[in-house]
Coordinates of C-alpha atoms and ligand atoms in Angstrom, one line a residue:
Chain A
X1 CA 0.1 -0.2 0.2
X2 CA 1.4 3.4 -0.9
X3 CA 1.8 5.9 1.6
X4 CA 1.0 2.9 4.3
X5 CA 2.2 4.4 7.7
X6 CA 0.2 7.7 7.0
X7 CA -3.4 5.1 8.0
X8 CA -4.0 4.2 10.8
X9 CA -3.5 0.8 12.5
X10 CA -7.0 0.1 12.8
X11 CA -7.1 0.2 8.9
X12 CA -4.6 -2.1 8.0
X13 CA -6.4 -4.9 9.9
X14 CA -7.1 -7.3 6.8
X15 CA -9.6 -9.0 8.9
X16 CA -12.7 -9.2 11.4
X17 CA -12.5 -10.2 15.1
X18 CA -14.9 -12.8 15.0
X19 CA -12.5 -14.2 11.7
X20 CA -9.4 -14.2 13.9
X21 CA -11.2 -15.9 16.9
X22 CA -12.4 -18.3 14.2
X23 CA -9.3 -19.2 13.1
X24 CA -7.8 -20.2 15.9
X25 CA -11.1 -22.7 16.9
X26 CA -10.6 -23.8 13.4
X27 CA -7.1 -24.6 13.6
X28 CA -7.8 -26.2 17.0
X29 CA -10.4 -28.6 16.2
X30 CA -8.2 -29.5 13.2
X31 CA -5.1 -30.7 15.4
X32 CA -7.4 -31.9 18.8
X33 CA -6.0 -33.9 20.2
X34 CA -2.7 -32.3 20.2
X35 CA -3.4 -30.0 22.4
X36 CA -2.8 -32.3 25.3
X37 CA 0.9 -32.8 23.9
X38 CA 1.9 -29.4 24.1
X39 CA 0.0 -29.1 27.4
X40 CA 2.6 -32.4 28.4
X41 CA 5.8 -30.8 26.6
X42 CA 5.1 -27.6 28.3
X43 CA 4.4 -29.6 32.1
X44 CA 7.8 -31.8 30.6
X45 CA 9.8 -28.0 29.9
X46 CA 8.8 -27.5 33.9
X47 CA 10.6 -30.4 35.1
X48 CA 13.3 -30.1 33.1
X49 CA 13.9 -26.2 34.5
X50 CA 13.9 -28.1 37.6
X51 CA 16.5 -31.0 36.5
X52 CA 18.6 -27.4 35.5
X53 CA 21.7 -30.1 33.7
X54 CA 22.8 -29.1 30.7
X55 CA 21.2 -31.7 28.7
X56 CA 18.1 -30.9 30.1
X57 CA 18.7 -27.1 28.9
X58 CA 19.6 -28.7 25.7
X59 CA 15.9 -30.7 25.3
X60 CA 14.1 -27.8 26.2
X61 CA 15.8 -25.4 23.5
X62 CA 15.0 -28.6 21.5
X63 CA 11.4 -28.3 22.3
X64 CA 10.7 -24.8 22.4
X65 CA 12.3 -25.1 18.1
X66 CA 10.1 -27.1 17.9
X67 CA 7.0 -25.4 18.8
X68 CA 8.3 -22.5 16.5
X69 CA 8.5 -24.3 13.6
X70 CA 5.1 -26.5 14.3
X71 CA 4.4 -22.2 14.5
X72 CA 5.5 -21.7 11.1
X73 CA 3.8 -23.9 9.4
X74 CA 0.6 -24.9 10.9
X75 CA -0.2 -21.6 11.8
X76 CA 1.5 -18.9 9.8
X77 CA 1.5 -20.6 6.5
X78 CA -1.2 -23.1 6.9
X79 CA -4.0 -20.7 8.6
X80 CA -3.5 -17.1 9.4
X81 CA -1.5 -16.9 5.9
X82 CA -5.5 -17.5 4.3
X83 CA -6.8 -14.1 6.3
X84 CA -3.8 -12.5 6.0
X85 CA -0.9 -11.9 4.0
X86 CA 2.4 -11.2 6.1
X87 CA 1.5 -14.6 7.7
X88 CA 4.5 -16.5 5.3
X89 CA 6.9 -13.6 6.3
X90 CA 5.9 -14.7 10.2
X91 CA 6.2 -18.1 9.3
X92 CA 10.3 -17.6 8.0
X93 CA 10.9 -15.7 11.0
X94 CA 9.6 -18.3 13.2
X95 CA 11.3 -21.3 11.3
X96 CA 14.9 -18.8 11.8
X97 CA 14.0 -18.7 16.0
X98 CA 13.5 -22.4 15.5
X99 CA 17.0 -22.9 14.2
X100 CA 18.5 -19.6 16.6
X101 CA 17.2 -21.5 19.5
X102 CA 19.0 -25.1 17.6
X103 CA 22.1 -23.7 17.3
X104 CA 22.5 -21.3 20.5
X105 CA 20.8 -23.7 22.3
X106 CA 21.8 -27.2 21.5
X107 CA 24.5 -27.0 19.5
X108 CA 26.9 -23.3 21.1
X109 CA 25.2 -24.3 24.5
X110 CA 28.0 -23.9 26.8
X111 CA 28.3 -25.7 29.5
X112 CA 27.5 -25.8 33.3
X113 CA 25.1 -22.7 33.1
X114 CA 22.8 -22.4 36.7
X115 CA 19.6 -21.1 35.8
X116 CA 19.1 -18.1 36.7
X117 CA 17.7 -17.8 40.6
X118 CA 17.9 -14.4 40.5
X119 CA 14.8 -11.8 40.4
X120 CA 14.7 -12.6 36.4
X121 CA 14.5 -16.4 37.1
X122 CA 11.2 -16.1 39.2
X123 CA 9.6 -13.7 37.7
X124 CA 10.7 -16.2 34.2
X125 CA 9.2 -18.7 36.0
X126 CA 6.0 -16.6 37.3
X127 CA 5.8 -16.1 32.7
X128 CA 6.4 -19.5 31.8
X129 CA 4.0 -20.7 34.1
X130 CA 1.3 -17.6 33.0
X131 CA 2.1 -18.2 29.6
X132 CA 1.0 -22.0 30.1
X133 CA -1.4 -22.4 32.4
X134 CA -3.2 -18.8 32.5
X135 CA -2.8 -17.6 28.1
X136 CA -5.7 -20.2 27.3
X137 CA -7.9 -18.9 29.7
X138 CA -8.4 -15.9 28.1
X139 CA -10.9 -17.4 25.9
X140 CA -13.1 -17.3 28.4
X141 CA -13.3 -13.6 28.5
X142 CA -16.7 -12.0 27.0
X143 CA -17.8 -12.7 23.1
X144 CA -15.0 -16.1 22.8
X145 CA -15.3 -19.5 23.2
X146 CA -13.4 -22.0 24.8
X147 CA -12.3 -23.8 21.4
X148 CA -10.6 -20.8 20.7
X149 CA -8.1 -21.3 23.4
X150 CA -4.3 -20.1 22.4
X151 CA -2.1 -22.3 23.9
X152 CA 1.3 -22.7 24.3
X153 CA 3.3 -25.0 21.7
X154 CA 0.0 -24.0 19.0
X155 CA -0.5 -20.8 19.1
X156 CA 2.4 -17.6 18.7
X157 CA 1.2 -15.6 21.9
X158 CA 1.7 -17.7 24.5
X159 CA 4.6 -19.5 22.9
X160 CA 6.7 -16.0 21.5
X161 CA 5.9 -15.3 26.0
X162 CA 7.0 -19.3 27.1
X163 CA 10.0 -18.5 25.0
X164 CA 10.4 -15.2 26.8
X165 CA 10.4 -16.7 30.4
X166 CA 13.5 -19.3 29.0
X167 CA 15.8 -16.8 28.0
X168 CA 14.6 -14.8 31.8
X169 CA 15.2 -17.9 33.3
X170 CA 18.6 -18.5 31.8
X171 CA 18.1 -21.3 30.3
X172 CA 19.5 -20.9 26.9
X173 CA 22.1 -18.9 26.4
X174 CA 23.7 -16.0 25.3
X175 CA 20.0 -15.2 24.3
X176 CA 20.7 -11.8 22.3
X177 CA 19.8 -13.3 19.2
X178 CA 17.0 -15.1 21.0
X179 CA 14.9 -12.1 21.4
X180 CA 14.2 -9.4 18.6
X181 CA 11.8 -12.3 17.4
X182 CA 9.4 -13.1 20.3
X183 CA 9.5 -9.4 21.0
X184 CA 8.6 -8.5 17.6
X185 CA 5.9 -11.2 17.3
X186 CA 4.4 -9.6 20.9
X187 CA 4.4 -6.0 19.6
X188 CA 2.3 -7.3 16.0
X189 CA 0.2 -9.5 18.4
X190 CA -0.8 -6.3 20.4
X191 CA -1.1 -4.3 17.4
X192 CA -3.5 -6.8 15.8
X193 CA -5.5 -7.0 19.1
X194 CA -5.3 -3.1 20.0
X195 CA -7.6 -3.1 16.2
X196 CA -9.7 -5.4 16.6
X197 CA -10.7 -3.8 20.1
X198 CA -9.6 -6.5 21.9
X199 CA -9.8 -5.8 25.8
X200 CA -6.5 -7.9 26.1
X201 CA -4.0 -6.4 23.6
X202 CA -1.4 -4.6 26.8
X203 CA -0.7 -8.3 27.3
X204 CA 1.8 -9.6 25.1
X205 CA 3.4 -6.4 24.6
X206 CA 4.2 -5.4 28.2
X207 CA 4.9 -8.7 29.0
X208 CA 7.6 -8.8 26.1
X209 CA 8.8 -5.4 27.0
X210 CA 9.2 -5.9 30.6
X211 CA 10.6 -9.8 29.9
X212 CA 13.4 -8.6 27.5
X213 CA 14.5 -5.5 29.5
X214 CA 15.3 -8.3 32.9
X215 CA 16.6 -10.7 30.2
X216 CA 19.0 -7.8 29.5
X217 CA 19.7 -6.0 32.8
X218 CA 20.5 -9.4 34.1
X219 CA 22.6 -10.8 31.3
X220 CA 24.7 -7.2 31.5
X221 CA 24.9 -7.8 35.6
X222 CA 25.7 -11.8 35.2
X223 CA 28.4 -10.7 32.1
X224 CA 29.7 -8.1 35.4
X225 CA 30.7 -11.2 37.8
X226 CA 32.4 -13.3 35.0
Chain B
X1 CA -39.8 14.5 -5.2
X2 CA -36.8 14.3 -6.7
X3 CA -35.3 15.5 -9.9
X4 CA -32.7 15.2 -12.4
X5 CA -31.9 18.9 -13.2
X6 CA -32.8 19.7 -9.3
X7 CA -30.0 17.0 -9.2
X8 CA -27.5 17.6 -11.2
X9 CA -25.3 20.7 -12.3
X10 CA -25.2 22.2 -15.3
X11 CA -24.2 19.7 -18.5
X12 CA -21.6 19.5 -20.5
X13 CA -22.4 19.2 -24.4
X14 CA -20.5 15.5 -24.5
X15 CA -22.5 13.1 -26.4
X16 CA -22.1 10.0 -23.6
X17 CA -22.6 12.4 -20.8
X18 CA -25.5 13.0 -22.2
X19 CA -26.5 9.1 -22.9
X20 CA -25.4 8.3 -18.8
X21 CA -28.3 11.4 -17.9
X22 CA -31.3 9.5 -20.0
X23 CA -30.1 5.9 -18.1
X24 CA -30.3 7.9 -15.2
X25 CA -33.2 9.8 -15.1
X26 CA -36.1 7.8 -15.3
X27 CA -34.9 6.2 -12.3
X28 CA -34.4 9.3 -10.1
X29 CA -37.5 10.4 -10.5
X30 CA -39.0 9.7 -7.0
X31 CA -40.2 5.9 -6.0
X32 CA -42.1 5.8 -3.1
X33 CA -43.8 2.9 -1.9
X34 CA -41.2 0.6 -3.0
X35 CA -40.4 -2.6 -1.6
X36 CA -36.4 -3.9 -2.0
X37 CA -37.7 -6.2 -4.7
X38 CA -37.7 -3.3 -7.2
X39 CA -34.9 -2.8 -9.0
X40 CA -32.4 -0.3 -8.1
X41 CA -31.4 3.0 -9.4
X42 CA -29.2 3.6 -12.5
X43 CA -26.4 5.1 -12.9
X44 CA -24.5 5.3 -16.8
X45 CA -21.3 4.9 -16.9
X46 CA -20.6 8.2 -19.0
X47 CA -17.4 5.6 -21.5
X48 CA -20.1 3.6 -22.7
X49 CA -23.5 4.1 -21.7
X50 CA -23.8 1.0 -20.1
X51 CA -26.3 1.6 -16.6
X52 CA -25.3 0.0 -13.5
X53 CA -27.0 0.2 -10.3
X54 CA -26.8 3.0 -8.1
X55 CA -25.2 -0.1 -5.1
X56 CA -22.6 -2.4 -5.7
X57 CA -20.5 -4.6 -2.9
X58 CA -17.4 -4.0 -1.1
X59 CA -15.8 -7.0 -0.6
X60 CA -12.7 -5.3 2.2
X61 CA -12.8 -7.5 5.3
X62 CA -15.9 -8.9 5.0
X63 CA -15.2 -11.5 2.7
X64 CA -11.9 -12.4 4.2
X65 CA -12.6 -15.1 5.7
X66 CA -10.1 -17.6 4.9
X67 CA -10.7 -21.5 4.6
X68 CA -14.0 -21.0 7.1
X69 CA -16.2 -22.8 5.1
X70 CA -19.6 -22.0 6.5
X71 CA -18.3 -18.7 6.5
X72 CA -17.4 -18.8 3.3
X73 CA -21.3 -20.3 2.5
X74 CA -22.4 -17.1 4.5
X75 CA -20.7 -14.8 2.4
X76 CA -21.7 -16.9 -0.9
X77 CA -25.2 -15.7 0.6
X78 CA -24.9 -12.0 0.8
X79 CA -23.8 -12.4 -3.1
X80 CA -27.0 -14.3 -3.8
X81 CA -29.5 -11.5 -2.5
X82 CA -26.9 -9.1 -3.6
X83 CA -27.9 -10.0 -7.5
X84 CA -31.6 -11.1 -6.4
X85 CA -31.9 -7.8 -5.5
X86 CA -30.9 -6.6 -8.6
X87 CA -27.3 -6.2 -7.3
X88 CA -24.3 -5.9 -10.1
X89 CA -20.5 -4.8 -9.2
X90 CA -18.3 -6.2 -6.9
X91 CA -15.1 -4.9 -5.9
X92 CA -12.1 -6.6 -4.5
X93 CA -8.4 -6.4 -4.3
X94 CA -5.1 -8.7 -3.9
X95 CA -5.0 -6.9 -1.1
X96 CA -7.7 -8.1 0.5
X97 CA -6.4 -11.3 1.7
X98 CA -9.3 -14.6 0.5
X99 CA -11.5 -12.1 -0.5
X100 CA -11.0 -12.7 -3.9
X101 CA -10.8 -16.8 -3.6
X102 CA -14.4 -15.8 -1.8
X103 CA -15.9 -14.3 -4.0
X104 CA -14.8 -17.1 -6.8
X105 CA -16.4 -19.3 -4.3
X106 CA -19.6 -17.7 -3.9
X107 CA -20.0 -17.6 -7.4
X108 CA -19.7 -20.9 -8.1
X109 CA -21.9 -21.8 -5.7
X110 CA -24.9 -19.2 -7.0
X111 CA -24.2 -20.6 -10.8
X112 CA -21.6 -17.1 -11.7
X113 CA -25.1 -14.3 -12.4
X114 CA -24.9 -12.9 -15.5
X115 CA -25.2 -9.9 -14.3
X116 CA -22.8 -9.7 -12.8
X117 CA -19.9 -6.6 -13.1
X118 CA -16.7 -7.9 -11.8
X119 CA -14.3 -5.0 -10.3
X120 CA -11.1 -6.0 -9.1
X121 CA -7.6 -4.2 -8.9
X122 CA -3.8 -4.3 -9.5
X123 CA -1.8 -3.8 -6.3
X124 CA 2.3 -4.7 -7.0
X125 CA 4.9 -2.5 -7.7
X126 CA 5.7 -3.4 -11.5
X127 CA 3.7 -4.0 -14.9
X128 CA 5.4 -7.8 -15.1
X129 CA 3.9 -8.1 -11.6
X130 CA 0.8 -7.1 -12.1
X131 CA 0.0 -8.1 -15.6
X132 CA 1.3 -12.0 -13.2
X133 CA -1.5 -10.7 -10.5
X134 CA -4.0 -9.6 -12.6
X135 CA -4.0 -13.5 -14.3
X136 CA -4.2 -14.5 -10.9
X137 CA -6.6 -13.0 -9.6
X138 CA -9.1 -13.6 -12.2
X139 CA -8.6 -17.2 -12.0
X140 CA -9.1 -16.7 -7.8
X141 CA -12.6 -15.1 -9.6
X142 CA -13.6 -17.7 -11.9
X143 CA -14.2 -15.7 -14.6
X144 CA -13.6 -15.4 -18.0
X145 CA -12.2 -11.7 -18.0
X146 CA -12.5 -9.0 -15.8
X147 CA -14.9 -5.6 -16.7
X148 CA -13.1 -3.4 -14.6
X149 CA -9.8 -3.9 -13.2
X150 CA -8.4 -0.4 -11.2
X151 CA -4.5 0.6 -10.2
X152 CA -4.9 0.7 -6.4
X153 CA -3.8 3.3 -4.5
X154 CA -2.5 4.6 -7.7
X155 CA 0.4 2.4 -7.0
X156 CA 2.9 2.0 -9.6
X157 CA 0.5 3.4 -12.1
X158 CA 2.9 4.6 -14.3
X159 CA 3.2 0.6 -15.2
X160 CA 0.3 -0.7 -15.0
X161 CA -1.6 1.7 -17.5
X162 CA 0.0 0.4 -20.7
X163 CA -1.3 -2.6 -19.6
X164 CA -4.9 -1.8 -18.8
X165 CA -5.1 0.2 -22.0
X166 CA -3.7 -2.7 -24.0
X167 CA -6.1 -5.1 -22.2
X168 CA -8.7 -3.1 -23.3
X169 CA -8.1 -2.5 -26.7
X170 CA -7.5 -6.6 -26.9
X171 CA -10.7 -6.7 -25.7
X172 CA -9.4 -8.4 -22.2
X173 CA -11.1 -5.7 -20.2
X174 CA -13.8 -3.6 -20.6
X175 CA -12.9 -0.7 -18.8
X176 CA -9.9 0.3 -17.0
X177 CA -9.5 3.4 -13.8
X178 CA -7.6 3.9 -10.2
X179 CA -8.4 4.0 -7.2
X180 CA -8.0 5.8 -3.7
X181 CA -9.3 5.7 -0.2
X182 CA -9.3 8.5 2.7
X183 CA -9.4 10.9 0.6
X184 CA -5.1 10.9 0.1
X185 CA -3.5 11.6 -3.4
X186 CA -6.4 14.0 -4.0
X187 CA -3.7 15.9 -6.3
X188 CA -1.8 13.3 -7.8
X189 CA -5.1 11.4 -9.0
X190 CA -6.8 14.6 -10.6
X191 CA -3.7 14.8 -12.7
X192 CA -4.4 11.4 -13.4
X193 CA -7.6 12.3 -14.9
X194 CA -6.8 15.0 -16.6
X195 CA -4.1 13.5 -18.6
X196 CA -5.3 9.6 -18.8
X197 CA -8.2 8.4 -20.7
X198 CA -9.9 6.2 -17.6
X199 CA -13.4 4.7 -17.4
X200 CA -13.3 4.8 -13.3
X201 CA -11.8 6.6 -10.7
X202 CA -12.8 5.3 -7.2
X203 CA -12.4 7.7 -4.3
X204 CA -13.8 7.7 -1.0
X205 CA -17.0 10.1 -0.2
X206 CA -19.6 9.9 3.0
X207 CA -21.2 12.2 5.2
X208 CA -18.4 13.3 6.9
X209 CA -15.2 12.6 4.4
X210 CA -16.9 15.4 1.6
X211 CA -13.2 17.1 0.7
X212 CA -13.8 14.7 -3.8
X213 CA -16.7 17.7 -3.8
X214 CA -14.4 20.2 -3.8
X215 CA -12.7 19.1 -7.2
X216 CA -12.1 14.8 -8.1
X217 CA -16.4 14.7 -8.7
X218 CA -16.9 17.5 -10.2
X219 CA -14.0 16.7 -12.9
X220 CA -15.8 13.5 -13.3
X221 CA -18.9 14.6 -14.4
X222 CA -16.7 16.9 -16.5
X223 CA -14.8 14.6 -18.1
X224 CA -17.2 11.8 -17.8
X225 CA -15.7 9.4 -15.7
X226 CA -18.1 6.7 -13.8
X227 CA -17.0 7.1 -10.1
X228 CA -17.1 4.3 -7.7
X229 CA -17.6 5.3 -3.6
X230 CA -15.5 3.5 -1.3
X231 CA -16.8 4.1 2.6
X232 CA -19.8 5.3 2.1
X233 CA -19.6 4.2 5.9
X234 CA -16.1 5.2 6.9
X235 CA -16.3 1.2 7.9
X236 CA -18.6 1.5 9.8
X237 CA -17.3 4.2 12.0
X238 CA -19.6 6.8 11.0
X239 CA -22.2 5.0 11.9
X240 CA -21.5 4.1 15.2
X241 CA -21.2 8.1 15.8
X242 CA -24.5 8.5 14.2
X243 CA -26.1 5.9 16.3
X244 CA -25.7 8.1 19.3
X245 CA -28.3 10.6 17.6
X246 CA -32.2 10.3 16.4
X247 CA -32.6 10.1 12.6
X248 CA -34.2 13.7 11.7
X249 CA -38.1 12.8 10.9
X250 CA -37.6 14.7 8.0
X251 CA -35.0 11.9 6.5
X252 CA -38.6 10.5 6.0
X253 CA -39.1 12.5 3.1
X254 CA -36.4 10.3 1.2
X255 CA -37.3 6.7 2.3
X256 CA -35.5 6.6 5.6
X257 CA -35.8 4.7 8.9
X258 CA -31.9 4.3 9.8
X259 CA -29.4 6.5 9.5
X260 CA -27.4 3.6 7.5
X261 CA -29.7 4.3 4.4
X262 CA -29.2 8.2 5.5
X263 CA -25.7 7.9 4.4
X264 CA -25.6 5.7 1.2
X265 CA -28.5 8.1 -0.2
X266 CA -26.2 11.2 1.2
X267 CA -24.0 9.1 -1.2
X268 CA -25.2 8.1 -3.8
X269 CA -27.9 11.0 -4.6
X270 CA -24.4 13.0 -6.1
X271 CA -25.2 13.7 -9.6
X272 CA -21.0 12.7 -10.2
X273 CA -21.4 9.0 -7.6
X274 CA -22.3 5.9 -10.6
X275 CA -22.1 3.6 -8.0
X276 CA -21.0 3.5 -4.1
X277 CA -20.2 -0.3 -2.6
X278 CA -20.9 -0.9 0.9
X279 CA -19.0 -4.0 2.3
X280 CA -21.9 -6.1 4.8
X281 CA -21.6 -9.8 6.3
X282 CA -24.9 -10.0 6.0
X283 CA -28.3 -10.2 4.0
X284 CA -30.4 -8.2 5.7
X285 CA -28.2 -5.3 5.5
X286 CA -26.9 -5.9 1.4
X287 CA -30.7 -6.1 0.7
X288 CA -31.3 -3.1 3.0
X289 CA -28.1 -1.1 1.3
X290 CA -30.0 -2.1 -2.2
X291 CA -33.2 -0.9 -1.1
X292 CA -31.7 2.8 -0.6
X293 CA -31.2 3.0 -4.4
X294 CA -35.1 2.6 -5.0
X295 CA -36.6 4.8 -2.9
X296 CA -36.6 8.3 -3.5
X297 CA -33.4 10.0 -3.7
X298 CA -32.6 13.0 -2.3
X299 CA -31.7 16.7 -4.3
X300 CA -29.7 19.5 -4.0
X301 CA -31.1 21.5 -1.3
X302 CA -31.7 18.3 1.2
X303 CA -28.3 16.7 0.8
X304 CA -27.1 20.1 1.9
X305 CA -29.8 19.7 5.0
X306 CA -27.9 16.7 4.9
X307 CA -24.4 17.5 5.4
X308 CA -25.5 20.3 7.2
X309 CA -27.8 18.1 9.6
X310 CA -24.4 15.7 10.2
X311 CA -22.5 18.8 10.7
X312 CA -24.2 20.6 14.1
X313 CA -23.9 17.0 15.6
X314 CA -20.5 16.9 15.6
Ligands
NAP1 N1 -8.3 2.1 -1.7 C1 -9.4 1.7 -2.0 O1 -9.5 1.1 -3.5 C2 -10.2 1.0 -0.9 C3 -10.0 1.4 -0.1 C4 -11.1 1.0 1.6 C5 -12.4 0.6 0.8 N2 -12.0 0.2 -0.2 C6 -13.5 -0.9 -0.8 O2 -14.7 -0.3 -0.5 C7 -15.5 -0.9 -0.3 C8 -16.7 -0.3 1.1 O3 -15.8 0.1 2.3 P1 -15.2 -0.7 3.7 O4 -15.4 -1.7 3.5 O5 -14.0 -0.3 4.1 O6 -16.4 0.3 4.9 P2 -18.0 0.6 4.2 O7 -19.0 -0.4 3.0 O8 -17.8 1.8 4.7 O9 -18.2 -0.4 5.9 C9 -19.2 -1.1 6.4 C10 -19.4 -1.8 7.4 O10 -20.2 -1.2 7.5 C11 -21.3 -2.4 8.0 N3 -22.5 -2.2 7.2 C12 -23.0 -1.8 5.8 N4 -23.8 -1.6 5.7 C13 -24.6 -1.8 6.6 C14 -26.1 -1.5 7.1 N5 -27.4 -1.6 5.9 N6 -26.7 -1.2 8.5 C15 -25.6 -1.1 9.3 N7 -24.0 -0.9 9.0 C16 -23.9 -1.6 7.6 C17 -20.8 -2.9 7.7 O11 -21.0 -3.8 8.8 P3 -21.8 -5.6 8.5 O12 -21.4 -6.7 8.2 O13 -22.5 -5.9 10.2 O14 -23.0 -5.3 7.8 C18 -19.4 -3.0 7.8 O15 -18.8 -3.0 9.2 C19 -14.7 -2.1 0.2 O16 -15.0 -3.1 0.8 C20 -13.7 -2.2 -0.9 O17 -13.8 -2.8 -1.6 C21 -11.3 0.4 -1.8

């Protein structure tokens, strides 16, 4: 679109809120009962976080990478692209994040890095549990349906938030290259929700900005100590 | 009671302009008591004299429903009712997500009505990419050719207009056009209206956005260019704003019982406007919109009263 920057966000929204939320409903129906598997994966990540060993940290990175790859294909490419032409670019970005997770979290992961036990570590745990267990409950907001629930590993917002949580927990280091895509996604998602006048529009961007600020400050402290 | 003499500025002598007025005139006369099943009023496309109903159908957001079968069927139902109510022109663009595909689905489902006037756009940089995009759009609609192709928001018009003129000369297209919206690039549009042999322009015009009245609408009349009006309801914002106020009692004089009819009648009664293209997801709304083109239309004095009234509300 020419002069696209002079349009308001609401002018650029391509679909109605009902079409957007129905997309999650159809996607959930198509892949049921994969949601149970996704939830189980989230629980496994929690267990691996408790374990904290090098192997456990690598396993977390693999799980997250698989989730991002899945979202690139099944959500963005197969579903979201049907109502938003920009989704093919999102698919590429999500696939890139998966590769970064594998590269930095598995192949290049330095050994013997303990899970962050400081303030940002606790915030990371809160954010992860929120993304895993509370985020799907947003589907109970007025006008939506539980069949439209957005789950970790299946929907982009909770997966991006969970990834930021893992970065906060210091499980994958260095995290600099992992931050931009989830943060950008949370901003895009917040803008989309705002344009649709969804009451929860502030959640993904706020969580992303807080998480990345904390991750950056704790990484600074960490590098100062070593 | 409305008469063409009252609603229309002085005519120029061009033959095609005259043809247009002849086609429009019997229908601009008041037709009280018509039901929604009566045929909508038409206005002639100046470059050909072909009659187009004053109300068409947009597809931005409303038809971008992706692969949702139930929503696709609902869109097809809107289209079926649109054609049954006498509608012809459907407008879309490659920018509108799945809208073109959903239109194609609907047309196949309801049996591709002969009355269809297919209007689409080219929205990409570069001539080759434009040709490829227009062909892809045609396949998505599932039609042998478009009636009208427009350069969306004037994007890469230097590359696309020659293509469109060639397609028209070769009989692969019936009309050419350019679009803008939200009041943007009116200066550029004016230049192109003066320099290019365009059949159509498309722009935003409604009770609140009336800038086009200053130059572009009179110029379209003068040069014999058909005008499609987008965003007649400001994508619903105009109706939400007006809903806070009661409809004036005199709206009944032009057969209006709600703000949507009031807003649409204002747009289509401008003598330069060939067709307004409200988008909707609802059968009741498409019927109501078509119905506005079959009752009485405001004359110039009434149009001024409507605009002044709406201004006084804000
Ligand atoms: N640059 C360009 O070329 C350009 C730019 C903008 C638009 N356009 C074209 O112009 C078309 C129209 O513009 P638009 O879609 O932006 O906005 P619009 O037609 O002004 O408004 C559409 C909104 O009005 C509501 N509506 C329709 N009929 C109604 C009625 N009788 N009563 C109450 N509400 C009614 C619809 O809701 P419901 O679904 O509930 O009926 C929808 O939300 C577009 O679809 C597109 O084809 C072109």
